[in-house]
XYZ file of C-alpha atoms in Angstrom:
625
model
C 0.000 0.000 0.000
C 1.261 3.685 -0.873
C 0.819 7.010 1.397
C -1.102 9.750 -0.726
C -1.937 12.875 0.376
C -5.568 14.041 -1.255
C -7.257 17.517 -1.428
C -10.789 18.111 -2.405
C -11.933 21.323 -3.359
C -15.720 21.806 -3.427
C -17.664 25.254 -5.200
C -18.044 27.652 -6.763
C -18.523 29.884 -4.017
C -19.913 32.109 -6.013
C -23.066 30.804 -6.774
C -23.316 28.906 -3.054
C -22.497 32.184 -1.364
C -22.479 35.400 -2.888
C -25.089 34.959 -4.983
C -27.431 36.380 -2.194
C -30.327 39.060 -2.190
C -32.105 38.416 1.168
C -29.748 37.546 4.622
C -31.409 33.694 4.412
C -30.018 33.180 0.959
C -26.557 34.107 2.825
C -26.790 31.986 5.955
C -27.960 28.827 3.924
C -25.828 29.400 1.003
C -23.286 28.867 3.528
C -24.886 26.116 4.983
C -24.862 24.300 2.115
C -21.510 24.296 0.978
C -20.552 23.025 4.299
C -22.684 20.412 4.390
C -21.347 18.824 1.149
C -18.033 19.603 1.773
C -18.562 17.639 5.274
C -20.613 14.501 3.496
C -17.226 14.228 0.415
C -15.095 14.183 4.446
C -17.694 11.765 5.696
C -16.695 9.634 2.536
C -13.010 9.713 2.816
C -12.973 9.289 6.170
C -15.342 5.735 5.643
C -13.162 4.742 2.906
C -9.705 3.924 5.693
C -9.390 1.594 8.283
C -10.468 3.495 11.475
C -11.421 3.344 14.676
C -14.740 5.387 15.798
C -13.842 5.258 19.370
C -10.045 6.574 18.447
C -10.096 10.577 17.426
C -6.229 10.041 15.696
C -7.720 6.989 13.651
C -9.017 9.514 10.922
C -7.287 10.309 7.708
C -8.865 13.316 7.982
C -6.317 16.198 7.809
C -8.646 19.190 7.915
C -11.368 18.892 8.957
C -9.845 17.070 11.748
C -13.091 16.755 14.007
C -13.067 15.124 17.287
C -15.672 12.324 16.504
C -15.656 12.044 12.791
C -19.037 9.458 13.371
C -20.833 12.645 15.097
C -19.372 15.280 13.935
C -19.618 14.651 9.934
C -23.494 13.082 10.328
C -25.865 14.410 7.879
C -27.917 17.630 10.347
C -30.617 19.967 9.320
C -29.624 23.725 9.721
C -27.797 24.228 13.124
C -25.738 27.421 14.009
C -24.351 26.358 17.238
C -21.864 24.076 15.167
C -18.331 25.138 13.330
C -18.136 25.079 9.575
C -16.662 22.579 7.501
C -14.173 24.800 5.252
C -15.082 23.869 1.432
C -11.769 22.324 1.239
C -10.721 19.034 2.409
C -7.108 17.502 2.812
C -6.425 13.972 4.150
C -3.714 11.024 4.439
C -4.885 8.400 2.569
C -3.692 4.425 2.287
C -4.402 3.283 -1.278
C -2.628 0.429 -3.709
C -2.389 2.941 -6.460
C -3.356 6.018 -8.409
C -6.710 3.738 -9.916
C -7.437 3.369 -6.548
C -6.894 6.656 -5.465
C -9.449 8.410 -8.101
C -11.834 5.602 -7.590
C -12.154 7.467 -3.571
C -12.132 10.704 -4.873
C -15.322 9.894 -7.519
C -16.482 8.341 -4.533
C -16.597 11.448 -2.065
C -17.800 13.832 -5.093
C -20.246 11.535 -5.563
C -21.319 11.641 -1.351
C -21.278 15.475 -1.836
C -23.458 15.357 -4.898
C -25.941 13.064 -2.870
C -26.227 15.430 0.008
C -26.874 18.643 -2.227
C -29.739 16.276 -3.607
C -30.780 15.274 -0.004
C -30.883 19.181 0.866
C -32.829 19.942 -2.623
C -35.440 17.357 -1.514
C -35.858 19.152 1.683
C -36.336 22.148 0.283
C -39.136 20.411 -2.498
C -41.003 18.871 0.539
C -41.499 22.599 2.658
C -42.490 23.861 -0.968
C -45.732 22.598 -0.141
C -47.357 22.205 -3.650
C -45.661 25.236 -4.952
C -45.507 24.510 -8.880
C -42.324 24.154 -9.888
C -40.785 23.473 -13.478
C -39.485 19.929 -12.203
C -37.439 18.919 -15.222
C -35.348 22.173 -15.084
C -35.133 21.556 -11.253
C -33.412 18.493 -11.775
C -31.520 19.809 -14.367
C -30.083 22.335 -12.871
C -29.457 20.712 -9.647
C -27.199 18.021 -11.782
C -24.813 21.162 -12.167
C -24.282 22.931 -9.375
C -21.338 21.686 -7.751
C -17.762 22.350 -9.445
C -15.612 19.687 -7.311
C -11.453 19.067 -7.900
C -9.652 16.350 -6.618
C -5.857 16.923 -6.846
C -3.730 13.887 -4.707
C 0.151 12.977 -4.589
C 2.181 9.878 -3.540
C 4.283 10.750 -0.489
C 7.731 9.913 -1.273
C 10.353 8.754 1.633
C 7.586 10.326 4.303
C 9.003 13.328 2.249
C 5.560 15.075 3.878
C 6.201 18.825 3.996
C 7.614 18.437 0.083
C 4.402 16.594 -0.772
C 2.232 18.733 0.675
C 3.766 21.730 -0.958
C 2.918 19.636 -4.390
C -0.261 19.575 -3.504
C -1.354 22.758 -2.945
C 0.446 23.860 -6.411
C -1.663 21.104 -8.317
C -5.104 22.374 -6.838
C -4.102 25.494 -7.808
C -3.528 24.499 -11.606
C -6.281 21.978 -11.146
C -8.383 25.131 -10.651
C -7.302 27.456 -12.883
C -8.167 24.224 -15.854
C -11.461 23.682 -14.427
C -13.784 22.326 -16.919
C -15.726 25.753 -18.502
C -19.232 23.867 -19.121
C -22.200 25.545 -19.649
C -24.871 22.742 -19.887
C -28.078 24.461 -21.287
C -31.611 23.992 -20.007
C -34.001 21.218 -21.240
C -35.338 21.954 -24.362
C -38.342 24.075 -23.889
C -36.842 25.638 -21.177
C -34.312 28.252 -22.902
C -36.059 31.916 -22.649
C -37.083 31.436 -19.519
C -36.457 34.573 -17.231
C -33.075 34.107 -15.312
C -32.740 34.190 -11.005
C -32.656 37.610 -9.743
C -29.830 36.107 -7.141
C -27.055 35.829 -10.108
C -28.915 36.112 -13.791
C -27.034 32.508 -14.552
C -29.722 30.192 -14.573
C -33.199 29.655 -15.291
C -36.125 30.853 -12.710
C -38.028 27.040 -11.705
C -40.900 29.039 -10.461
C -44.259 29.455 -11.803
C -46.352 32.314 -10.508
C -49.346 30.564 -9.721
C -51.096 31.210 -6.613
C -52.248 27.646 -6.729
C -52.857 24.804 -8.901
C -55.549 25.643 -11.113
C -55.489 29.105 -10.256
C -55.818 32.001 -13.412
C -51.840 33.085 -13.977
C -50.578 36.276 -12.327
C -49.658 39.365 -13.936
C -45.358 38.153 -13.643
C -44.250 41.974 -12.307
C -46.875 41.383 -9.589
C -46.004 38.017 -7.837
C -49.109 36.591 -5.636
C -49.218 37.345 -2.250
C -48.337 33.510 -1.253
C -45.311 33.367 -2.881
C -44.024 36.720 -1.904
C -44.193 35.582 1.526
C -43.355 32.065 0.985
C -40.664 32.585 -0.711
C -39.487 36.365 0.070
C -39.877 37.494 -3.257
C -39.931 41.207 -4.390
C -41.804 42.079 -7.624
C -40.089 40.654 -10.799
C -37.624 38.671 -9.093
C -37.451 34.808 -10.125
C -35.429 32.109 -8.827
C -33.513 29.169 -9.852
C -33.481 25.486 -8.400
C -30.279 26.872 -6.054
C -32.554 30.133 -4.996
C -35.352 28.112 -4.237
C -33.357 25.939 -1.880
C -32.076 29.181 -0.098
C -35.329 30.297 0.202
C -36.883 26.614 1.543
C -34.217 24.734 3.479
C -33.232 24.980 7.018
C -35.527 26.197 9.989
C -36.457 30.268 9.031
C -36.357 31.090 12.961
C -32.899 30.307 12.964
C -31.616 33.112 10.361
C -31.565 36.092 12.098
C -32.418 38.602 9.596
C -30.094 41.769 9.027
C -32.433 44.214 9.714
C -33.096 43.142 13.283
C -29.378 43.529 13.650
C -29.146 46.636 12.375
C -32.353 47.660 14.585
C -30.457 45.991 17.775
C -28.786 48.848 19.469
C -31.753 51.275 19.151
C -33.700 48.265 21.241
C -31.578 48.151 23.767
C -32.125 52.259 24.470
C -36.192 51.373 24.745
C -37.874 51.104 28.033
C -39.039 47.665 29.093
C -42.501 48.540 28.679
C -42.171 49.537 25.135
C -39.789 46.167 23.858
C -42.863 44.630 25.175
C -45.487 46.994 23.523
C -43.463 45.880 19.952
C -43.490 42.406 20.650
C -47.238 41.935 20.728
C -47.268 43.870 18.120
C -45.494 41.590 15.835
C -47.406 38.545 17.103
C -50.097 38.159 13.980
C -47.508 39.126 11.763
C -45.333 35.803 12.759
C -48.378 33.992 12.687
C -48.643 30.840 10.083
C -51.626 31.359 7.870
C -54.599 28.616 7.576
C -53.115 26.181 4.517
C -56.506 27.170 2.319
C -55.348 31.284 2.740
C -53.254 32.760 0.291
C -49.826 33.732 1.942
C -47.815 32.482 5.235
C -46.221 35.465 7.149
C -45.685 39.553 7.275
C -42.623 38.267 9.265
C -40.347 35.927 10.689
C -39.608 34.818 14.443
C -36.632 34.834 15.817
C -35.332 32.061 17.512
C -31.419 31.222 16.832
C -28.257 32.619 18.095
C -29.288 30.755 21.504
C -32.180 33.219 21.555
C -30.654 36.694 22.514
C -32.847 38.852 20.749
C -35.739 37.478 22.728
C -35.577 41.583 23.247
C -37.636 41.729 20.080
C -37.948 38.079 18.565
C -39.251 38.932 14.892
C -37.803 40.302 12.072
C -37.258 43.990 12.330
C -38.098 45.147 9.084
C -41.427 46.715 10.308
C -39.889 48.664 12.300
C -38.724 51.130 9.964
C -41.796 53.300 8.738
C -40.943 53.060 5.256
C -41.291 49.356 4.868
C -44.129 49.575 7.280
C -46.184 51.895 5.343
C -44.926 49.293 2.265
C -46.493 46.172 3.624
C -49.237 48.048 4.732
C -50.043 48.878 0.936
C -49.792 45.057 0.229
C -53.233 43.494 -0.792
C -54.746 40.565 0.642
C -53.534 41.256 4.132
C -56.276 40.288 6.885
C -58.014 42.440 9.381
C -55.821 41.197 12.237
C -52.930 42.844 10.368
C -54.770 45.564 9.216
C -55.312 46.563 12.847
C -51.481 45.389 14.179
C -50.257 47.364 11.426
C -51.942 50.771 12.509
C -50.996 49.526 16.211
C -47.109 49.337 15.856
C -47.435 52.563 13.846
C -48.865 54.445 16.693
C -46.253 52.854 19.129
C -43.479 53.808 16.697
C -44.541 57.640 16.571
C -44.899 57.490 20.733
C -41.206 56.145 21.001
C -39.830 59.136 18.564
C -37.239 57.600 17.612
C -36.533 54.798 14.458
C -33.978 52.802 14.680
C -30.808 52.741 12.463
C -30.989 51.290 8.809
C -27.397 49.969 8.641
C -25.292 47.156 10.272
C -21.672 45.206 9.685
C -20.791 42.336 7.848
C -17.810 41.232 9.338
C -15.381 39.065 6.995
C -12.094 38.073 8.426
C -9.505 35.657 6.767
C -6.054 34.146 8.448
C -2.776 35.075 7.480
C 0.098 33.237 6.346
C -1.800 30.399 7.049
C -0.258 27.944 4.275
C 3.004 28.972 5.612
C 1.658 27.550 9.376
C 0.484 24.119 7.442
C 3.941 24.010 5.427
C 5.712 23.869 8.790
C 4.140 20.663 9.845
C 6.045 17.766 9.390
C 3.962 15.462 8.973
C 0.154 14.290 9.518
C -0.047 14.451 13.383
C 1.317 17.881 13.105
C -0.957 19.110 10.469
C -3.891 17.448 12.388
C -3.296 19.260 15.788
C -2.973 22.737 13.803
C -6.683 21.817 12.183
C -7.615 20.671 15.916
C -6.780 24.265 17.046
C -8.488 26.081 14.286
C -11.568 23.798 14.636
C -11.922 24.491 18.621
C -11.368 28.732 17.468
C -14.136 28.552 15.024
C -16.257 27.297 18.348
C -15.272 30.123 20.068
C -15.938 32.703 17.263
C -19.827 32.099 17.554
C -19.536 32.786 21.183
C -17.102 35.659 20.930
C -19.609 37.178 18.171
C -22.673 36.197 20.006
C -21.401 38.266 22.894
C -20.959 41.502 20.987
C -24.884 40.725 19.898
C -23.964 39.895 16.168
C -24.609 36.700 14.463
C -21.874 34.201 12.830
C -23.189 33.000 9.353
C -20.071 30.951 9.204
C -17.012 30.038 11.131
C -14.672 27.741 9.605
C -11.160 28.411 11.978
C -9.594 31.244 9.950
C -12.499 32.135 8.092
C -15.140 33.848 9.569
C -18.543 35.895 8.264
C -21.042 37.552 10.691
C -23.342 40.370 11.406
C -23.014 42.436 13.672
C -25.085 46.054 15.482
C -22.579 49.660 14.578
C -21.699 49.952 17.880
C -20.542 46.492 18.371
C -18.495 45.757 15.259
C -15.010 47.068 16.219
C -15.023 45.889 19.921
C -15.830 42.213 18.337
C -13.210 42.237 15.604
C -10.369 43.327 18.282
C -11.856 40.669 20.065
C -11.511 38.411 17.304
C -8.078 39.042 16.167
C -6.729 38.894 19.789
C -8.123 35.205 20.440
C -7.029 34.202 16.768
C -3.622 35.237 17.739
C -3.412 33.594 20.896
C -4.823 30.196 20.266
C -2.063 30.758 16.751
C 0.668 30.885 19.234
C -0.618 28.369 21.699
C -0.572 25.891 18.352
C 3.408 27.295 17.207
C 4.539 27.141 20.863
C 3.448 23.188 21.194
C 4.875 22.206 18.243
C 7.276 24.410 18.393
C 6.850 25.626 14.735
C 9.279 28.128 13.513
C 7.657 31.095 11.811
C 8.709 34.652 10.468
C 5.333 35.968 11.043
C 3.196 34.270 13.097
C -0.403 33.882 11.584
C -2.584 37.096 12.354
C -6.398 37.708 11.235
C -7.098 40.109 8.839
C -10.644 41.434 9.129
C -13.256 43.956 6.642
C -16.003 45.472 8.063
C -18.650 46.553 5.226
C -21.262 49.088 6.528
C -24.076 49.068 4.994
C -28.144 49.345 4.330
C -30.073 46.729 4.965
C -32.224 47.365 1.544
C -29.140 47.142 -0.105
C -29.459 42.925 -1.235
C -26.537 40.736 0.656
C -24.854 40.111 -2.345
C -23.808 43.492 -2.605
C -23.030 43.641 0.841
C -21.252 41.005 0.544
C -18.967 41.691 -1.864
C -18.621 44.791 0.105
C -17.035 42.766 2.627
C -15.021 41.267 0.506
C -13.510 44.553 -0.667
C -13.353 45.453 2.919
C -11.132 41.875 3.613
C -9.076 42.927 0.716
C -8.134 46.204 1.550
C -7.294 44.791 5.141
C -4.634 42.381 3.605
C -2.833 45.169 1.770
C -1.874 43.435 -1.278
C -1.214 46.473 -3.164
C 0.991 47.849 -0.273
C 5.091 47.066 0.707
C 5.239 43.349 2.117
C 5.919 44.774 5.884
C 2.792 46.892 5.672
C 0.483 43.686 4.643
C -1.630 41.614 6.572
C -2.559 41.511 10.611
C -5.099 44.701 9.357
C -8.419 46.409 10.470
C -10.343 47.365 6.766
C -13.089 49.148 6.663
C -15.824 50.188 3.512
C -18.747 52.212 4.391
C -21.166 52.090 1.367
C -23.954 55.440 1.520
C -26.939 55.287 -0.022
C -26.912 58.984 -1.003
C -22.532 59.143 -1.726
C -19.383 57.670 -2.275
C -17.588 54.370 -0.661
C -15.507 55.148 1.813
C -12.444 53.352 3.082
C -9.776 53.224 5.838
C -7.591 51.132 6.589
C -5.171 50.187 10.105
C -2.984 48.247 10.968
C -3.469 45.785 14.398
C -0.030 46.813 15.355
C -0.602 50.637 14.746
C -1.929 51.159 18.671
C -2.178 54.663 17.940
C -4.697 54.879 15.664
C -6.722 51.906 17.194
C -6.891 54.050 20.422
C -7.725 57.369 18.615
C -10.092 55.173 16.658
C -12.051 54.131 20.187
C -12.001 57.699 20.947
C -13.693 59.043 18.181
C -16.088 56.522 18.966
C -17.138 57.262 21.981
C -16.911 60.861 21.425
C -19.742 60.571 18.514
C -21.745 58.638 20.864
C -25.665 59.826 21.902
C -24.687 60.077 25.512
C -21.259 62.095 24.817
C -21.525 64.286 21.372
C -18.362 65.760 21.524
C -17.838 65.657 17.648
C -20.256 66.884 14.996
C -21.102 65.303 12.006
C -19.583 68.572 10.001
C -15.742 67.505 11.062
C -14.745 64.599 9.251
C -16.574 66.550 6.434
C -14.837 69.467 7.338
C -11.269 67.876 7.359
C -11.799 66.395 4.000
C -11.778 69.951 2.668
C -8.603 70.850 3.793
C -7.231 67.612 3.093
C -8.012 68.015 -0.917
C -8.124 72.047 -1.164
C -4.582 72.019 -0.007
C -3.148 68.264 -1.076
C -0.671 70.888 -3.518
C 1.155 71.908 -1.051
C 1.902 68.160 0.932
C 5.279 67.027 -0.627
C 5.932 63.504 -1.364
C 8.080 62.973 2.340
C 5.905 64.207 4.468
C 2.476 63.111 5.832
C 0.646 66.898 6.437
C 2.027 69.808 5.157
C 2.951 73.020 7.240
C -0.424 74.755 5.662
C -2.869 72.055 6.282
C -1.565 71.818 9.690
C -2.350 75.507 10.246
C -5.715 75.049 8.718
C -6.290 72.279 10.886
C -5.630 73.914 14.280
C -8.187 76.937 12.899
C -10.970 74.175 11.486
C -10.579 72.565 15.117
C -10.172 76.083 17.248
C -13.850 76.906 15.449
C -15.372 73.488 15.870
C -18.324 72.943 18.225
C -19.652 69.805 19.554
C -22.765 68.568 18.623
C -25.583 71.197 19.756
C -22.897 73.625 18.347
C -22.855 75.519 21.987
C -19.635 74.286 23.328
C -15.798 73.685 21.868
C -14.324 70.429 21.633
C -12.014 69.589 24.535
C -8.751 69.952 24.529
C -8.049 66.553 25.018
C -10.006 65.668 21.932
C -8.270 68.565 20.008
C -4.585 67.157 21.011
C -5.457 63.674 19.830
C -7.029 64.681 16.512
C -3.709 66.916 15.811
C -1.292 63.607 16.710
C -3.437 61.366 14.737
C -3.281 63.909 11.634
C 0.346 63.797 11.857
C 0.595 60.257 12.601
C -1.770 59.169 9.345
C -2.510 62.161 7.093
C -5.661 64.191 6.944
C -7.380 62.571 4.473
C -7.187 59.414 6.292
C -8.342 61.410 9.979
C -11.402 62.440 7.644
C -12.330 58.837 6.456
C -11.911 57.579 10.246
C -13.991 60.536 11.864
C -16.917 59.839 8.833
C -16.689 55.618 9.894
C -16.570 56.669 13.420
C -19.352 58.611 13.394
C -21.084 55.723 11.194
C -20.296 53.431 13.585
C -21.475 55.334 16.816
C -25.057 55.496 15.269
C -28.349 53.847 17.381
C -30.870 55.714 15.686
C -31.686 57.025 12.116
C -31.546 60.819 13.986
C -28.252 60.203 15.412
C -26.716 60.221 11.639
C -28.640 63.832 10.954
C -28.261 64.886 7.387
C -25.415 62.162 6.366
C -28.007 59.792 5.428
């Protein structure tokens, strides 16, 4: 028998993940990719000798979980559980390379089984929705992209193998097979999903079986709420199963965690007041009535937003006075509607229409894995990262966001404004330590120790995930510096604020760079409610004199002699919040250091995300939004 070591790679991520519109399509995109990537483990980890009752039987490399029997069972939708990363390495005994393909086919074929498992689970909550079945099943025969890429380990050469590897995944990749398998005849001007425009919609808009057709820019009332659609959007087999699989009180939703902080200001007696209020809307409809729910419960996340345990949309008076323009809605909402409205204008106050999506990723990671020297070594380092992405859920549920995945060094989450920079220094701190509890055992010897990189992407909640999403992306990006010098790269705070009414806007930090961390928390607390030190007007204002006078900056310096003057005048003139009282000194001195410390353009950017960031209701951002 030969050694081999064997990756599987399991996608496109694209389609699983970012192709996302509503914050379910997110979570369960997620979900899904996990799953299969944990049923092609579950495979490879059946195909060796092993012993259940023996964690270092496995072959498993990564994931390396601690009861492969338990751990890698087929589960519904549970968010109390770490991710299975979409890629899968393990140590495999085989006779030859015939052999060796023969349990590859066999663990794409696993993965392909559960995706067909999940799409059945999905048809059976349709509950007699019509759906084009033929171009269902077609389309669910090419979803998944999976590469299998494996080496013979020569003279336990293991680090030199595994160094192979990862270069033949990467070519396997970059050959992958550019298909495009077309539609059942009949089938081929359909309209395409509204998630991605790449494949078909499956969906007929029927209100039921034998029912006239609809009017297609005007959905019926069922399957708007059955399957969240807006007008005009359609869905494919994969956007259906987004919509349909899992447990819906499980995914929080993002606008109840953008509407989180502004909760937590309201009296006891008003939470309550809300809650009743949203009782009919969370009610499930009598099968024979057109539609199911107004909105969602609330019940993941080990329940803490029991505060307000719905869907927060309706709290915001524009999609309020939205849904109450919907027809077919019954009496009882009629009446709750007109209820919560009356509540809302008593509280004077709406909450605040944009939240975080976190996305962090861990550096120099493959140069951790290279170290290993051999199996055991790699397993403990997958160990580690599996027992971190446990503790990310917790760390995240503690600053009251939400972890749509946690797979060790790569994390994605939503988090309240107030909350998101407290959790990601939380983050990279225990991602660091429990990286050098890992090198310190093993005693690895690394350059640069793994860090966590992590983007923060501010943004509407009527903006569709995708989009916010890719935000984050951007935001992860600009965190690992690839366009800067090597020492500036990596171990980074990113952050893109998206407006609805302006411009992106970016800054970027360094873990390392203490200073502006600090003056970061700061600013922070100075744009807070209960402090209002800083008006909105002076990142604004610094902006100005950061571009009216960038001519006279030379190349060497980081403020010039004339913005500084303009700055101390701007800041000598500036008036807190209320505009009745100067900014304290204190607050002065640390604005000047951080100007000279990062350059006024990037104080600007910082002051505008601070201020962003500081925000519980839609008055405390004034006229920004």
């Amino acid at each position: 028998m030969e050694t081999y070591l064997i990756t599987i790679a399991i996608g496109p991520v694209q389609s699983l993940i970012e192709a996302a519109r509503r914050t379910r399509d997110l979570w369960t995109g997620s979900w899904i990719l996990s799953e299969c990537a944990k049923a092609a483990a579950k495979s490879l980890h059946e195909s060796q000798p092993h012993n259940d009752d023996d964690e270092h039987s496995s072959c498993l490399i990564f994931p390396n979980p601690e009861n492969p029997k338990r751990d890698l069972e087929d589960k519904g939708f549970d968010d109390e559980y770490a991710n299975i990363s979409n890629v899968i390495r393990a140590q495999i005994q085989a006779k030859d390379h015939k052999e060796v393909t023969c349990i590859a086919e066999q663990a794409k074929q696993a993965a392909q089984k559960r995706l067909y498992d999940i799409g059945q689970e999905a048809l059976d909550n349709a509950k007699g929705l019509p759906l084009q079945e033929a171009l269902w099943t077609s389309q669910i025969d090419n979803i998944l992209e999976t590469f299998a890429v494996w080496v013979k380990i020569e003279d336990n050469q293991y680090q030199s193998a595994s160094k192979r590897l990862k270069a033949l995944l990467l070519a396997r990749k970059n050959s992958h097979n550019f298909a495009n398998p077309l539609p059942p005849d009949g089938y081929r001007h359909r309209p395409k999903s509204s998630l991605d425009g790449a494949a078909e919609s499956v969906i007929e808009l029927h209100q039921r079986k034998g029912h006239e057709k609809q009017d297609r820019s005007k959905p019926s009332l069922y399957y708007k709420r059955r399957l969240g659609l807006a007008n005009k959007e359609e869905l494919d087999a994969l956007g259906v199963m987004k919509r349909l699989s899992g447990k819906v009180e499980q995914f929080t939703p993002y606008p109840r965690i953008c509407a989180d902080d502004w909760l937590e200001t309201l009296t006891t007696d008003q939470q309550n007041k809300l809650s009743e209020c949203f009782i009919p809307f969370a009610k499930n409809w009598d099968e024979q009535t057109e539609g199911e729910r107004v909105s969602t419960r609330v019940k993941g996340n080990k329940r803490i937003y029991d505060t307000l345990p719905f869907d927060g949309e309706l709290l915001y008076d524009f999609r309020l006075q939205n849904a109450k323009g919907e027809t077919g809605i019954s009496d009882e909402e009629k009446n709750a509607f007109d209820t919560l409205a009356e509540i809302l204008r008593d509280i004077d106050s709406a909450p605040v229409p944009y939240g975080v999506i976190l996305k962090a990723d861990g550096d120099h990671m493959g140069k951790l894995f290279g170290k290993a020297k051999d199996a055991t070594q790699s397993r403990a380092i997958s160990r580690g990262l599996h027992q971190l992405a446990s503790d990310v859920r917790e760390l995240v549920r503690e600053h009251r966001g939400h972890a749509v995945y946690a797979g060790g060094d790569d994390i994605l989450a939503l988090l309240p404004l107030m909350h998101a920079i407290p959790c990601a220094l939380a983050l990279s701190t225990a991602f660091k330590n429990q990286m050098l509890k890992i090198i310190d055992k093993h005693d690895l010897q690394l350059d640069n120790p793994p860090s966590l990189s992590v983007g923060l992407a501010i943004g509407h909640f009527m903006q569709p995930l995708g989009h916010l999403r890719a935000r984050a992306v951007r935001a992860e990006k600009l965190a690992k510096g690839d366009h800067l010098p090597k020492d500036q790269q990596r171990n980074s705070l990113g952050i893109c604020l998206g407006l609805r009414s302006g411009p992106e806007v970016n800054w970027r930090c360094r873990w390392d760079d203490t200073e502006s961390i600090s003056a970061l928390v700061a600013m922070l607390k100075a744009y807070r409610p209960s402090s209002s030190e800083l008006s909105s007007r002076a990142g604004f204002a610094i902006r100005s004199i950061a571009i009216q006078f960038a001519w006279s900056k030379k190349a060497d310096e980081t403020i010039s002699a004339m913005q500084q003057a303009e700055l101390i005048r701007l800041l000598d003139n500036l008036k807190q919040k209320g505009g009745e009282e100067a900014i304290s000194e204190d607050m002065i001195a640390r604005l000047k250091q951080q100007a000279q410390h990062a350059g006024l353009a990037s104080l600007a950017d910082q002051l505008i995300i601070a201020r962003w960031l500081s925000a519980k209701s839609q008055s405390d951002l004034g006229a920004m939004e």
